């Protein structure tokens, strides 16, 4: 408690004598700021730790401005001695506990952004109803991507954000959010600066100092020995060599692998001969978003030293057009031995993921395996950028993912698996087609394709077709289609317009929950 009081005295000027002896600064020279939470009743959340004079000043100004302290709102006031900006952020009704973490995360982020707009460079966050969410907001709201902005980069001043009450929850929140920022950075980096080789080296460098982590980076020769015909078929149109990243975290040495994460790693996707339209093709530098979020989650899992064994794999390549590129109607043989007719070269993500899933299950025998991919435009149409679509036959794994999504405020929606989707993947000349034959249920048939490589092929549909939503076979499998959430269209709250880094925090929380089993 004493350290909290000292911190708040430092930022808030607790004693009246300071008001008289400290010279007021011009507003554009004020570089320190404080974020405090206020309920709709105009009661400050951290009032018992704050000097009475400062409390009175804040409440009087907010009331005079007729601010209702609605959830997420911000009111800027000056400290009594005019040397500090104070962002009073609305926490809504003190009686309601619904959406507390999202309110805190949004409110604190909004407060930080307004202080940044005032050129404040040293910000303290007063205690909040959720220290974890406040820690996340501190990192997420401070994210910028200006690596290629020479003038802006030169003008940037460092921003320091600290908590007035550093707790384990605050620190963990920072780890979660900094992982999401890492995924944001990977996804936002132009493809010529984020080739498969560079991505793999970035992962190796990032993980080098973390305990209990092994990183293996494999090349094309290894992929050929592993019979990864799909990964090779997609990569062969590019001059950039493929890579296959494998991260092994041992939080419980001697135990089996509890969770495997598989991330799609297409570092740029032209669509191949099924060429994409020019509009929005720039977003395809983020088509490795599944790989980025998986890698970022692994970094956080290792930093938190969660008591769980987790493996991540990321097949990395470009999907380009050239004389060597795979053509529509070409057939390749997957690692599972199934032949696949390529009826759309822009449905390449499932092709590389299939080999990665089969390898990961065989090599590591995880209890649960989750693949994450910016896979289908159909999912964007269905759920937009808010929800991640989740396909899983396992009610248990769905409950874990749903709870992780609720805890981190990363919305998820369960999508259906059905025998009908398997029947739609038939090919007249191969075991499977890489797309459905009817031009419908695109996200569903993509998920059905992937499942063929997890727990065995489903080439002969049953006479009576049923849903596949109640199967607890090991490994429990889930497919997360993040084509919608990969991008944030606005910078509202703790979001940053552009590549989102979602759902990194959900994946970390999923590992945390499974570690408790």
mmCIF file with all atom_site columns, C-alpha atoms in Angstrom, residues 417-427 431-433 435-437 444-445 447-452 456-462 465-466 468:
data_model
loop_
_atom_site.group_PDB
_atom_site.id
_atom_site.type_symbol
_atom_site.label_atom_id
_atom_site.label_alt_id
_atom_site.label_comp_id
_atom_site.label_asym_id
_atom_site.label_entity_id
_atom_site.label_seq_id
_atom_site.pdbx_PDB_ins_code
_atom_site.Cartn_x
_atom_site.Cartn_y
_atom_site.Cartn_z
_atom_site.occupancy
_atom_site.B_iso_or_equiv
_atom_site.pdbx_formal_charge
_atom_site.auth_seq_id
_atom_site.auth_comp_id
_atom_site.auth_asym_id
_atom_site.auth_atom_id
_atom_site.pdbx_PDB_model_num
ATOM 1  C CA . UNK A 1 417 ? -19.390 -29.900 -39.093 1.00 0.00 ? 417 UNK A CA 1
ATOM 2  C CA . UNK A 1 418 ? -21.457 -32.371 -41.105 1.00 0.00 ? 418 UNK A CA 1
ATOM 3  C CA . UNK A 1 419 ? -21.020 -35.528 -43.172 1.00 0.00 ? 419 UNK A CA 1
ATOM 4  C CA . UNK A 1 420 ? -22.445 -33.542 -46.086 1.00 0.00 ? 420 UNK A CA 1
ATOM 5  C CA . UNK A 1 421 ? -19.337 -31.353 -46.218 1.00 0.00 ? 421 UNK A CA 1
ATOM 6  C CA . UNK A 1 422 ? -17.134 -34.447 -46.660 1.00 0.00 ? 422 UNK A CA 1
ATOM 7  C CA . UNK A 1 423 ? -19.294 -35.625 -49.567 1.00 0.00 ? 423 UNK A CA 1
ATOM 8  C CA . UNK A 1 424 ? -18.827 -32.261 -51.284 1.00 0.00 ? 424 UNK A CA 1
ATOM 9  C CA . UNK A 1 425 ? -15.038 -32.727 -51.445 1.00 0.00 ? 425 UNK A CA 1
ATOM 10 C CA . UNK A 1 426 ? -15.147 -35.584 -53.974 1.00 0.00 ? 426 UNK A CA 1
ATOM 11 C CA . UNK A 1 427 ? -12.970 -35.474 -57.076 1.00 0.00 ? 427 UNK A CA 1
ATOM 12 C CA . UNK A 1 431 ? -9.153  -38.872 -53.452 1.00 0.00 ? 431 UNK A CA 1
ATOM 13 C CA . UNK A 1 432 ? -10.174 -35.292 -52.681 1.00 0.00 ? 432 UNK A CA 1
ATOM 14 C CA . UNK A 1 433 ? -10.745 -31.911 -54.265 1.00 0.00 ? 433 UNK A CA 1
ATOM 15 C CA . UNK A 1 435 ? -12.681 -27.094 -52.658 1.00 0.00 ? 435 UNK A CA 1
ATOM 16 C CA . UNK A 1 436 ? -16.326 -28.086 -52.420 1.00 0.00 ? 436 UNK A CA 1
ATOM 17 C CA . UNK A 1 437 ? -18.031 -29.150 -55.622 1.00 0.00 ? 437 UNK A CA 1
ATOM 18 C CA . UNK A 1 444 ? -17.460 -25.470 -43.847 1.00 0.00 ? 444 UNK A CA 1
ATOM 19 C CA . UNK A 1 445 ? -15.939 -27.535 -46.658 1.00 0.00 ? 445 UNK A CA 1
ATOM 20 C CA . UNK A 1 447 ? -12.823 -27.222 -42.310 1.00 0.00 ? 447 UNK A CA 1
ATOM 21 C CA . UNK A 1 448 ? -14.000 -30.633 -43.506 1.00 0.00 ? 448 UNK A CA 1
ATOM 22 C CA . UNK A 1 449 ? -10.936 -30.840 -45.773 1.00 0.00 ? 449 UNK A CA 1
ATOM 23 C CA . UNK A 1 450 ? -8.611  -30.186 -42.849 1.00 0.00 ? 450 UNK A CA 1
ATOM 24 C CA . UNK A 1 451 ? -10.253 -32.800 -40.645 1.00 0.00 ? 451 UNK A CA 1
ATOM 25 C CA . UNK A 1 452 ? -9.369  -35.481 -43.194 1.00 0.00 ? 452 UNK A CA 1
ATOM 26 C CA . UNK A 1 456 ? -8.151  -40.237 -40.812 1.00 0.00 ? 456 UNK A CA 1
ATOM 27 C CA . UNK A 1 457 ? -9.838  -39.828 -44.191 1.00 0.00 ? 457 UNK A CA 1
ATOM 28 C CA . UNK A 1 458 ? -13.615 -39.713 -44.658 1.00 0.00 ? 458 UNK A CA 1
ATOM 29 C CA . UNK A 1 459 ? -13.835 -40.646 -48.303 1.00 0.00 ? 459 UNK A CA 1
ATOM 30 C CA . UNK A 1 460 ? -17.021 -42.731 -48.158 1.00 0.00 ? 460 UNK A CA 1
ATOM 31 C CA . UNK A 1 461 ? -19.973 -40.765 -46.750 1.00 0.00 ? 461 UNK A CA 1
ATOM 32 C CA . UNK A 1 462 ? -22.428 -42.762 -44.626 1.00 0.00 ? 462 UNK A CA 1
ATOM 33 C CA . UNK A 1 465 ? -25.574 -38.148 -43.066 1.00 0.00 ? 465 UNK A CA 1
ATOM 34 C CA . UNK A 1 466 ? -25.346 -36.486 -39.668 1.00 0.00 ? 466 UNK A CA 1
ATOM 35 C CA . UNK A 1 468 ? -20.175 -34.225 -36.526 1.00 0.00 ? 468 UNK A CA 1
#
